[in-house]
Amino acid sequence: MAGTRAPGGARAGTRRPPRALDVTTRALDERFGTTGFARKALRKAFPDQWTFLLGEIAMYSFVIILLTGVYLTLFFKPSMHEVVYNGSYTKLKGVEMSEAYASALKISFDVRGGLLVRQIHHWSTLIFMGAILVHMLRNFFSGAFRKPRELNWLIGIAMFMLVMLNGLFGYSLPDDLLSGTGLRILEGVLASIPLVGSYAVMFLFGGEYPGTDIIPRLYVIHVLLIPGILAALIPLHAVVLTWRQTHTQFPGKGSSNTTVRGYPFFPVFIAKTTAFFLWVLGVTTLLAAFFQINPIWLFGPYDPGAISSGSQPDWYMGWLEGALRVMPSWEINVWGHTVAMSVVVPALVVPGLLFTGLAVYPFLERWVTGDSQIHHLLDRPRDVPARTGIGVGGVVFYGGLWLAGGNDVLSDKFDVPLFWTTWFFRFLIVLGPVLAYAVTYRLCVGLQRRDLGLAHHGLETGIVRQSPDGGFSEVERPLPDEAIAAITDPRPAPAADLDVPPPVDDVESPRGRTARGRVRAALNRRFRADLAVVPERAPAEADGERPAIEEEAASR
């Protein structure tokens, strides 16, 4: 039925928006083009795949951290001025402590809801770090760092480093015994830096350790500097670049490198992501309400002459703690200066190699593979065994260092000499990644062969039949196209052939005349050795026909 128009051009039964809203919308559109952007944004497709939730968990945890952090700043006093505690916690009454520690106790025992908010803040930080780490692993194993997302990958690594550093500064603010022990380690790491170490300590602490300036300085960095940088990087990483680029998606179900299958941003995605934010908030609040974390009143105020055994940092700093514990006590004397390798290597060299390796890997892989294509379709980890093996090797290296950070606790709980646990982790972080690479590589190849079997023969039914000539064979049920689309659908190749051509008339190819070219060709061969091959469809499937047993299965 055709609509009728009221005088003035408006349809009968419709109401024009308020004049103020209409004028404001028109003014913004004339200056910024907001209407066209909003119309396009509301139609943007978001793939419905569970791994995308990892990034959303990180983003929503950051929002919770900001909200709870604002509440805590209203009561926390970042001062190292000595006071005598006279609060609600009777076991510390009359004890001299810093004003920072006294205010943290006040938040925990005397401010309404203070302890709950403190624990929400701490738990959300741990969840934030965990979500970032798992999100980075997902992007690595699926190849989401490839062109055109290299910048997003670098921003993610920068955010991981900033959040880890800010977490260290955050749990150092209460000035309890545990956080003071962490600051003591930080001071030792800075002092071990050749040539500039003593200057760095003086600059950060404002004098000899512990000084009186470190807590106020960490407070400014923790609540202003690093959160401000993150507040700029997170929208750039999660909104601006993601909105500008096509969303990644896994192969299968009709996905391709040029199309995106998903739900529109409005109203489907916005409704789902709002509900997911409430889930993240709810789970974090439940953790804070029922699982105690960082009970600073049990540790007491920081005393440089006291330390408790079994002290452990938050999990995301555990790998650095482990590196310090397993490193032998080596020293080098150069030009009258002593370089403490037992501190320099685990605190500077190991993190430097790890984060530098993560940052340059996308460019290194592109150099090895010769792949300059744009990739919106992700790889299944099994389809690229070399990359997956490298990733699992890195996970084993990181995990070994993390476990080594609790070698004293493991030694105590399992009644094993500390000397044994230390040497076990020394061997683990050296040999473990190599063994993990080999095992992962073979598992990926085995899974590929299983996929080929599913594509060519179908699924084993467990039914064995005897042929008229006496032979036995198992009945296999061919799978529908949609079920094996991730195996059979075409996709961009993850690597090009860069092998050195053979000599022509005894003239060597220019590609093989340099050591760099030969190394690149060798790495390229290794990377391409067991890449997944897209199987050809059977003739019956190509013609649109299906075997009788598949039709029978479909009819059931």
Short mmCIF file of N, CA, C and O in Angstrom, two decimals, residues 370-488:
data_model
loop_
_atom_site.label_atom_id
_atom_site.label_comp_id
_atom_site.label_asym_id
_atom_site.label_seq_id
_atom_site.Cartn_x
_atom_site.Cartn_y
_atom_site.Cartn_z
N GLY A 370 57.72 -14.60 1.47
CA GLY A 370 57.49 -13.84 0.25
C GLY A 370 56.02 -13.51 0.03
O GLY A 370 55.59 -13.25 -1.10
N ASP A 371 55.24 -13.52 1.10
CA ASP A 371 53.80 -13.31 1.02
C ASP A 371 53.49 -11.82 1.19
O ASP A 371 53.65 -11.27 2.28
N SER A 372 53.03 -11.18 0.14
CA SER A 372 52.67 -9.76 0.20
C SER A 372 51.17 -9.55 -0.03
O SER A 372 50.74 -8.43 -0.28
N GLN A 373 50.39 -10.63 0.05
CA GLN A 373 48.95 -10.51 -0.15
C GLN A 373 48.27 -9.91 1.08
O GLN A 373 48.81 -9.91 2.18
N ILE A 374 47.07 -9.40 0.86
CA ILE A 374 46.22 -8.95 1.96
C ILE A 374 45.41 -10.14 2.45
O ILE A 374 44.78 -10.85 1.67
N HIS A 375 45.43 -10.37 3.77
CA HIS A 375 44.77 -11.54 4.35
C HIS A 375 43.66 -11.09 5.28
O HIS A 375 43.91 -10.46 6.31
N HIS A 376 42.44 -11.40 4.90
CA HIS A 376 41.30 -11.24 5.79
C HIS A 376 40.79 -12.60 6.28
O HIS A 376 40.01 -12.67 7.22
N LEU A 377 41.22 -13.65 5.62
CA LEU A 377 40.85 -15.02 6.01
C LEU A 377 41.98 -15.60 6.85
O LEU A 377 43.14 -15.59 6.45
N LEU A 378 41.65 -16.08 8.03
CA LEU A 378 42.65 -16.57 8.97
C LEU A 378 43.08 -18.00 8.60
O LEU A 378 42.42 -18.69 7.84
N ASP A 379 44.20 -18.40 9.18
CA ASP A 379 44.69 -19.77 9.05
C ASP A 379 44.25 -20.58 10.26
O ASP A 379 44.23 -20.07 11.39
N ARG A 380 43.92 -21.84 10.03
CA ARG A 380 43.79 -22.75 11.15
C ARG A 380 45.19 -23.12 11.59
O ARG A 380 46.07 -23.36 10.75
N PRO A 381 45.47 -23.18 12.89
CA PRO A 381 46.86 -23.45 13.34
C PRO A 381 47.46 -24.71 12.73
O PRO A 381 48.65 -24.73 12.41
N ARG A 382 46.66 -25.76 12.52
CA ARG A 382 47.20 -27.00 11.97
C ARG A 382 47.66 -26.84 10.51
O ARG A 382 48.46 -27.62 10.03
N ASP A 383 47.12 -25.84 9.82
CA ASP A 383 47.45 -25.66 8.41
C ASP A 383 48.83 -25.06 8.19
O ASP A 383 49.36 -25.13 7.08
N VAL A 384 49.41 -24.44 9.22
CA VAL A 384 50.75 -23.83 9.10
C VAL A 384 51.60 -24.38 10.25
O VAL A 384 51.77 -23.73 11.28
N PRO A 385 52.14 -25.59 10.11
CA PRO A 385 52.84 -26.24 11.23
C PRO A 385 54.05 -25.47 11.74
O PRO A 385 54.30 -25.46 12.95
N ALA A 386 54.81 -24.82 10.85
CA ALA A 386 56.01 -24.12 11.29
C ALA A 386 55.66 -22.99 12.24
O ALA A 386 56.27 -22.84 13.32
N ARG A 387 54.69 -22.17 11.85
CA ARG A 387 54.30 -21.05 12.72
C ARG A 387 53.73 -21.55 14.04
O ARG A 387 54.03 -21.02 15.11
N THR A 388 52.88 -22.58 13.98
CA THR A 388 52.27 -23.12 15.19
C THR A 388 53.33 -23.70 16.11
O THR A 388 53.26 -23.53 17.34
N GLY A 389 54.32 -24.39 15.54
CA GLY A 389 55.40 -24.94 16.36
C GLY A 389 56.20 -23.84 17.06
O GLY A 389 56.56 -23.96 18.23
N ILE A 390 56.48 -22.75 16.33
CA ILE A 390 57.19 -21.63 16.94
C ILE A 390 56.37 -21.03 18.08
O ILE A 390 56.90 -20.71 19.15
N GLY A 391 55.07 -20.89 17.86
CA GLY A 391 54.21 -20.32 18.90
C GLY A 391 54.16 -21.18 20.14
O GLY A 391 54.25 -20.68 21.27
N VAL A 392 54.01 -22.50 19.98
CA VAL A 392 53.96 -23.39 21.14
C VAL A 392 55.32 -23.41 21.84
O VAL A 392 55.39 -23.46 23.08
N GLY A 393 56.41 -23.34 21.08
CA GLY A 393 57.73 -23.25 21.71
C GLY A 393 57.85 -22.00 22.57
O GLY A 393 58.40 -22.04 23.67
N GLY A 394 57.33 -20.88 22.08
CA GLY A 394 57.33 -19.66 22.88
C GLY A 394 56.48 -19.78 24.13
O GLY A 394 56.85 -19.27 25.19
N VAL A 395 55.32 -20.46 24.01
CA VAL A 395 54.46 -20.66 25.17
C VAL A 395 55.17 -21.51 26.22
O VAL A 395 55.11 -21.22 27.43
N VAL A 396 55.88 -22.55 25.80
CA VAL A 396 56.61 -23.40 26.74
C VAL A 396 57.73 -22.61 27.41
O VAL A 396 57.97 -22.74 28.62
N PHE A 397 58.43 -21.77 26.64
CA PHE A 397 59.49 -20.94 27.21
C PHE A 397 58.92 -19.99 28.27
O PHE A 397 59.44 -19.88 29.39
N TYR A 398 57.82 -19.30 27.93
CA TYR A 398 57.18 -18.38 28.87
C TYR A 398 56.65 -19.13 30.09
O TYR A 398 56.84 -18.71 31.23
N GLY A 399 55.98 -20.27 29.83
CA GLY A 399 55.41 -21.03 30.93
C GLY A 399 56.47 -21.62 31.85
O GLY A 399 56.28 -21.68 33.08
N GLY A 400 57.62 -22.04 31.27
CA GLY A 400 58.70 -22.55 32.10
C GLY A 400 59.26 -21.49 33.03
O GLY A 400 59.51 -21.74 34.21
N LEU A 401 59.45 -20.28 32.50
CA LEU A 401 59.92 -19.17 33.34
C LEU A 401 58.89 -18.84 34.42
O LEU A 401 59.24 -18.53 35.57
N TRP A 402 57.60 -18.88 34.05
CA TRP A 402 56.55 -18.57 35.01
C TRP A 402 56.54 -19.59 36.16
O TRP A 402 56.44 -19.22 37.33
N LEU A 403 56.66 -20.87 35.83
CA LEU A 403 56.71 -21.89 36.88
C LEU A 403 57.97 -21.76 37.73
O LEU A 403 57.94 -21.99 38.95
N ALA A 404 59.07 -21.37 37.09
CA ALA A 404 60.32 -21.21 37.84
C ALA A 404 60.21 -20.10 38.88
O ALA A 404 60.96 -20.09 39.86
N GLY A 405 59.30 -19.14 38.66
CA GLY A 405 59.10 -18.09 39.65
C GLY A 405 58.58 -18.61 40.97
O GLY A 405 58.66 -17.89 41.98
N GLY A 406 58.08 -19.82 41.01
CA GLY A 406 57.62 -20.44 42.25
C GLY A 406 58.43 -21.67 42.61
O GLY A 406 57.90 -22.60 43.22
N ASN A 407 59.71 -21.69 42.23
CA ASN A 407 60.51 -22.90 42.49
C ASN A 407 60.65 -23.18 43.98
O ASN A 407 60.72 -24.34 44.39
N ASP A 408 60.66 -22.15 44.83
CA ASP A 408 60.74 -22.40 46.27
C ASP A 408 59.45 -22.99 46.81
O ASP A 408 59.46 -23.87 47.66
N VAL A 409 58.31 -22.52 46.29
CA VAL A 409 57.02 -23.07 46.72
C VAL A 409 56.89 -24.52 46.26
O VAL A 409 56.44 -25.39 47.02
N LEU A 410 57.28 -24.81 45.01
CA LEU A 410 57.22 -26.18 44.51
C LEU A 410 58.15 -27.08 45.31
O LEU A 410 57.80 -28.23 45.62
N SER A 411 59.31 -26.57 45.64
CA SER A 411 60.26 -27.36 46.43
C SER A 411 59.69 -27.70 47.80
O SER A 411 59.83 -28.82 48.29
N ASP A 412 58.99 -26.74 48.40
CA ASP A 412 58.42 -26.96 49.73
C ASP A 412 57.22 -27.91 49.67
O ASP A 412 57.11 -28.84 50.48
N LYS A 413 56.33 -27.70 48.71
CA LYS A 413 55.11 -28.50 48.64
C LYS A 413 55.38 -29.96 48.27
O LYS A 413 54.71 -30.87 48.75
N PHE A 414 56.35 -30.18 47.37
CA PHE A 414 56.64 -31.54 46.91
C PHE A 414 57.86 -32.16 47.60
O PHE A 414 58.31 -33.24 47.21
N ASP A 415 58.39 -31.45 48.58
CA ASP A 415 59.53 -31.96 49.36
C ASP A 415 60.69 -32.38 48.46
O ASP A 415 61.22 -33.49 48.54
N VAL A 416 61.04 -31.45 47.55
CA VAL A 416 62.14 -31.66 46.62
C VAL A 416 63.20 -30.60 46.89
O VAL A 416 62.86 -29.44 47.15
N PRO A 417 64.47 -30.95 46.85
CA PRO A 417 65.50 -29.93 47.09
C PRO A 417 65.39 -28.77 46.11
O PRO A 417 65.11 -28.96 44.92
N LEU A 418 65.59 -27.56 46.61
CA LEU A 418 65.51 -26.37 45.76
C LEU A 418 66.53 -26.43 44.63
O LEU A 418 66.28 -25.95 43.52
N PHE A 419 67.69 -27.04 44.88
CA PHE A 419 68.72 -27.19 43.85
C PHE A 419 68.18 -27.98 42.66
O PHE A 419 68.45 -27.64 41.50
N TRP A 420 67.38 -29.02 42.92
CA TRP A 420 66.83 -29.84 41.83
C TRP A 420 65.83 -29.04 41.00
O TRP A 420 65.85 -29.11 39.77
N THR A 421 64.92 -28.34 41.67
CA THR A 421 63.92 -27.58 40.91
C THR A 421 64.58 -26.50 40.06
O THR A 421 64.15 -26.25 38.92
N THR A 422 65.63 -25.88 40.58
CA THR A 422 66.31 -24.83 39.81
C THR A 422 66.93 -25.40 38.55
O THR A 422 66.77 -24.83 37.45
N TRP A 423 67.61 -26.53 38.67
CA TRP A 423 68.25 -27.12 37.49
C TRP A 423 67.21 -27.70 36.52
O TRP A 423 67.41 -27.68 35.30
N PHE A 424 66.11 -28.20 37.06
CA PHE A 424 65.05 -28.70 36.18
C PHE A 424 64.54 -27.58 35.28
O PHE A 424 64.39 -27.76 34.07
N PHE A 425 64.28 -26.41 35.84
CA PHE A 425 63.76 -25.30 35.05
C PHE A 425 64.83 -24.74 34.11
O PHE A 425 64.50 -24.22 33.05
N ARG A 426 66.09 -24.83 34.47
CA ARG A 426 67.14 -24.40 33.54
C ARG A 426 67.15 -25.26 32.28
O ARG A 426 67.28 -24.74 31.17
N PHE A 427 66.99 -26.56 32.47
CA PHE A 427 66.92 -27.44 31.30
C PHE A 427 65.61 -27.22 30.54
O PHE A 427 65.57 -27.27 29.31
N LEU A 428 64.52 -26.98 31.27
CA LEU A 428 63.22 -26.85 30.64
C LEU A 428 63.16 -25.66 29.70
O LEU A 428 62.66 -25.77 28.57
N ILE A 429 63.68 -24.51 30.12
CA ILE A 429 63.55 -23.31 29.28
C ILE A 429 64.49 -23.35 28.09
O ILE A 429 64.32 -22.59 27.13
N VAL A 430 65.49 -24.26 28.10
CA VAL A 430 66.40 -24.40 26.96
C VAL A 430 65.92 -25.50 26.01
O VAL A 430 65.82 -25.30 24.79
N LEU A 431 65.61 -26.68 26.57
CA LEU A 431 65.23 -27.82 25.73
C LEU A 431 63.72 -27.90 25.49
O LEU A 431 63.30 -28.45 24.47
N GLY A 432 62.93 -27.35 26.40
CA GLY A 432 61.48 -27.45 26.27
C GLY A 432 60.93 -26.85 24.98
O GLY A 432 60.12 -27.49 24.29
N PRO A 433 61.33 -25.62 24.59
CA PRO A 433 60.80 -25.06 23.34
C PRO A 433 61.14 -25.89 22.11
O PRO A 433 60.34 -26.00 21.19
N VAL A 434 62.35 -26.47 22.08
CA VAL A 434 62.75 -27.30 20.93
C VAL A 434 61.87 -28.54 20.84
O VAL A 434 61.35 -28.90 19.76
N LEU A 435 61.68 -29.21 21.97
CA LEU A 435 60.84 -30.41 21.99
C LEU A 435 59.38 -30.05 21.66
O LEU A 435 58.70 -30.78 20.93
N ALA A 436 58.92 -28.92 22.19
CA ALA A 436 57.54 -28.50 21.92
C ALA A 436 57.34 -28.22 20.43
O ALA A 436 56.29 -28.55 19.87
N TYR A 437 58.33 -27.60 19.79
CA TYR A 437 58.22 -27.34 18.35
C TYR A 437 58.09 -28.65 17.58
O TYR A 437 57.22 -28.78 16.69
N ALA A 438 58.95 -29.63 17.89
CA ALA A 438 58.93 -30.90 17.15
C ALA A 438 57.60 -31.63 17.34
O ALA A 438 57.01 -32.13 16.38
N VAL A 439 57.13 -31.70 18.58
CA VAL A 439 55.88 -32.43 18.86
C VAL A 439 54.70 -31.72 18.20
O VAL A 439 53.84 -32.35 17.57
N THR A 440 54.65 -30.39 18.32
CA THR A 440 53.55 -29.63 17.73
C THR A 440 53.53 -29.77 16.22
O THR A 440 52.46 -29.90 15.60
N TYR A 441 54.70 -29.74 15.62
CA TYR A 441 54.79 -29.87 14.16
C TYR A 441 54.19 -31.19 13.70
O TYR A 441 53.40 -31.24 12.75
N ARG A 442 54.56 -32.28 14.38
CA ARG A 442 54.04 -33.59 13.98
C ARG A 442 52.53 -33.69 14.24
O ARG A 442 51.80 -34.32 13.46
N LEU A 443 52.05 -33.08 15.32
CA LEU A 443 50.61 -33.09 15.59
C LEU A 443 49.84 -32.35 14.48
O LEU A 443 48.77 -32.80 14.05
N CYS A 444 50.39 -31.22 14.04
CA CYS A 444 49.73 -30.47 12.97
C CYS A 444 49.67 -31.28 11.68
O CYS A 444 48.64 -31.31 11.00
N VAL A 445 50.76 -31.96 11.36
CA VAL A 445 50.77 -32.79 10.15
C VAL A 445 49.77 -33.93 10.28
O VAL A 445 49.05 -34.26 9.32
N GLY A 446 49.70 -34.54 11.45
CA GLY A 446 48.73 -35.61 11.66
C GLY A 446 47.29 -35.13 11.53
O GLY A 446 46.45 -35.81 10.94
N LEU A 447 47.00 -33.94 12.05
CA LEU A 447 45.65 -33.40 11.92
C LEU A 447 45.32 -33.06 10.47
O LEU A 447 44.17 -33.23 10.04
N GLN A 448 46.31 -32.61 9.72
CA GLN A 448 46.08 -32.35 8.30
C GLN A 448 45.71 -33.64 7.56
O GLN A 448 44.80 -33.66 6.72
N ARG A 449 46.42 -34.71 7.86
CA ARG A 449 46.12 -35.99 7.20
C ARG A 449 44.73 -36.49 7.59
O ARG A 449 44.02 -37.08 6.77
N ARG A 450 44.36 -36.26 8.81
CA ARG A 450 43.00 -36.63 9.23
C ARG A 450 41.97 -35.81 8.44
O ARG A 450 40.94 -36.35 8.01
N ASP A 451 42.24 -34.52 8.25
CA ASP A 451 41.32 -33.69 7.48
C ASP A 451 41.20 -34.18 6.04
O ASP A 451 40.11 -34.20 5.46
N LEU A 452 42.33 -34.57 5.44
CA LEU A 452 42.28 -35.09 4.08
C LEU A 452 41.46 -36.36 4.01
O LEU A 452 40.72 -36.60 3.05
N GLY A 453 41.58 -37.20 5.04
CA GLY A 453 40.78 -38.42 5.07
C GLY A 453 39.29 -38.11 5.16
O GLY A 453 38.46 -38.76 4.51
N LEU A 454 38.93 -37.10 5.95
CA LEU A 454 37.52 -36.71 6.05
C LEU A 454 37.01 -36.17 4.72
O LEU A 454 35.86 -36.42 4.34
N ALA A 455 37.87 -35.41 4.03
CA ALA A 455 37.43 -34.82 2.76
C ALA A 455 37.29 -35.87 1.67
O ALA A 455 36.36 -35.82 0.85
N HIS A 456 38.22 -36.83 1.61
CA HIS A 456 38.21 -37.81 0.52
C HIS A 456 37.29 -39.00 0.80
O HIS A 456 36.65 -39.52 -0.11
N HIS A 457 37.25 -39.44 2.06
CA HIS A 457 36.55 -40.68 2.37
C HIS A 457 35.34 -40.48 3.25
O HIS A 457 34.40 -41.28 3.20
N GLY A 458 35.36 -39.47 4.11
CA GLY A 458 34.24 -39.25 5.00
C GLY A 458 34.53 -39.72 6.41
O GLY A 458 35.66 -40.06 6.76
N LEU A 459 33.48 -39.79 7.21
CA LEU A 459 33.60 -40.12 8.62
C LEU A 459 33.42 -41.62 8.83
O LEU A 459 32.54 -42.24 8.25
N GLU A 460 34.28 -42.19 9.67
CA GLU A 460 34.17 -43.61 9.98
C GLU A 460 32.88 -43.87 10.75
O GLU A 460 32.58 -43.18 11.72
N THR A 461 32.13 -44.89 10.33
CA THR A 461 30.84 -45.20 10.97
C THR A 461 30.95 -46.34 11.97
O THR A 461 30.04 -46.54 12.78
N GLY A 462 32.03 -47.11 11.91
CA GLY A 462 32.16 -48.28 12.77
C GLY A 462 31.43 -49.50 12.25
O GLY A 462 31.42 -50.55 12.89
N ILE A 463 30.83 -49.38 11.06
CA ILE A 463 30.10 -50.50 10.44
C ILE A 463 31.05 -51.20 9.45
O ILE A 463 31.58 -50.56 8.54
N VAL A 464 31.26 -52.50 9.64
CA VAL A 464 32.14 -53.29 8.77
C VAL A 464 31.28 -54.22 7.94
O VAL A 464 30.42 -54.94 8.47
N ARG A 465 31.52 -54.22 6.63
CA ARG A 465 30.75 -55.06 5.72
C ARG A 465 31.70 -56.04 5.02
O ARG A 465 32.86 -55.73 4.79
N GLN A 466 31.13 -57.19 4.66
CA GLN A 466 31.88 -58.21 3.94
C GLN A 466 31.42 -58.23 2.49
O GLN A 466 30.22 -58.29 2.21
N SER A 467 32.38 -58.16 1.59
CA SER A 467 32.05 -58.18 0.17
C SER A 467 31.83 -59.63 -0.29
O SER A 467 32.20 -60.58 0.41
N PRO A 468 31.23 -59.82 -1.49
CA PRO A 468 30.99 -61.18 -1.98
C PRO A 468 32.26 -62.01 -2.11
O PRO A 468 32.21 -63.24 -2.00
N ASP A 469 33.40 -61.35 -2.36
CA ASP A 469 34.64 -62.13 -2.50
C ASP A 469 35.33 -62.38 -1.16
O ASP A 469 36.45 -62.88 -1.11
N GLY A 470 34.68 -62.00 -0.05
CA GLY A 470 35.21 -62.31 1.27
C GLY A 470 35.98 -61.20 1.93
O GLY A 470 36.41 -61.34 3.08
N GLY A 471 36.18 -60.10 1.25
CA GLY A 471 36.92 -58.99 1.85
C GLY A 471 36.06 -58.19 2.81
O GLY A 471 34.82 -58.20 2.74
N PHE A 472 36.71 -57.49 3.73
CA PHE A 472 36.03 -56.66 4.71
C PHE A 472 36.40 -55.19 4.49
O PHE A 472 37.56 -54.86 4.17
N SER A 473 35.45 -54.32 4.68
CA SER A 473 35.69 -52.88 4.55
C SER A 473 34.76 -52.14 5.48
O SER A 473 33.64 -52.60 5.76
N GLU A 474 35.21 -51.00 5.96
CA GLU A 474 34.40 -50.19 6.86
C GLU A 474 33.58 -49.19 6.04
O GLU A 474 34.07 -48.58 5.09
N VAL A 475 32.33 -49.01 6.42
CA VAL A 475 31.47 -48.05 5.75
C VAL A 475 31.81 -46.65 6.25
O VAL A 475 31.88 -46.40 7.46
N GLU A 476 32.05 -45.74 5.33
CA GLU A 476 32.37 -44.35 5.67
C GLU A 476 31.26 -43.45 5.17
O GLU A 476 30.76 -43.62 4.06
N ARG A 477 30.89 -42.50 5.99
CA ARG A 477 29.80 -41.59 5.65
C ARG A 477 30.38 -40.27 5.16
O ARG A 477 30.98 -39.53 5.95
N PRO A 478 30.24 -39.94 3.89
CA PRO A 478 30.74 -38.65 3.39
C PRO A 478 30.05 -37.49 4.10
O PRO A 478 28.86 -37.54 4.40
N LEU A 479 30.82 -36.46 4.40
CA LEU A 479 30.29 -35.30 5.11
C LEU A 479 29.75 -34.28 4.13
O LEU A 479 30.24 -34.15 3.01
N PRO A 480 28.76 -33.50 4.55
CA PRO A 480 28.24 -32.45 3.67
C PRO A 480 29.28 -31.36 3.44
O PRO A 480 30.23 -31.20 4.22
N ASP A 481 29.09 -30.61 2.38
CA ASP A 481 30.06 -29.58 2.01
C ASP A 481 30.29 -28.57 3.13
O ASP A 481 31.42 -28.13 3.37
N GLU A 482 29.22 -28.21 3.82
CA GLU A 482 29.35 -27.20 4.87
C GLU A 482 30.23 -27.69 6.01
O GLU A 482 30.96 -26.91 6.63
N ALA A 483 30.17 -29.01 6.30
CA ALA A 483 30.94 -29.56 7.41
C ALA A 483 32.43 -29.58 7.13
O ALA A 483 33.24 -29.53 8.06
N ILE A 484 32.81 -29.68 5.86
CA ILE A 484 34.24 -29.74 5.51
C ILE A 484 34.68 -28.50 4.73
O ILE A 484 35.73 -28.51 4.08
N ALA A 485 33.89 -27.43 4.82
CA ALA A 485 34.24 -26.21 4.08
C ALA A 485 35.57 -25.65 4.53
O ALA A 485 36.34 -25.09 3.72
N ALA A 486 35.90 -25.77 5.83
CA ALA A 486 37.18 -25.25 6.32
C ALA A 486 38.36 -26.00 5.74
O ALA A 486 39.49 -25.50 5.75
N ILE A 487 38.11 -27.21 5.19
CA ILE A 487 39.18 -28.01 4.60
C ILE A 487 39.24 -27.82 3.09
O ILE A 487 40.34 -27.74 2.51
N THR A 488 38.09 -27.72 2.47
CA THR A 488 38.04 -27.76 1.00
C THR A 488 37.90 -26.40 0.33
O THR A 488 38.15 -26.29 -0.86
#
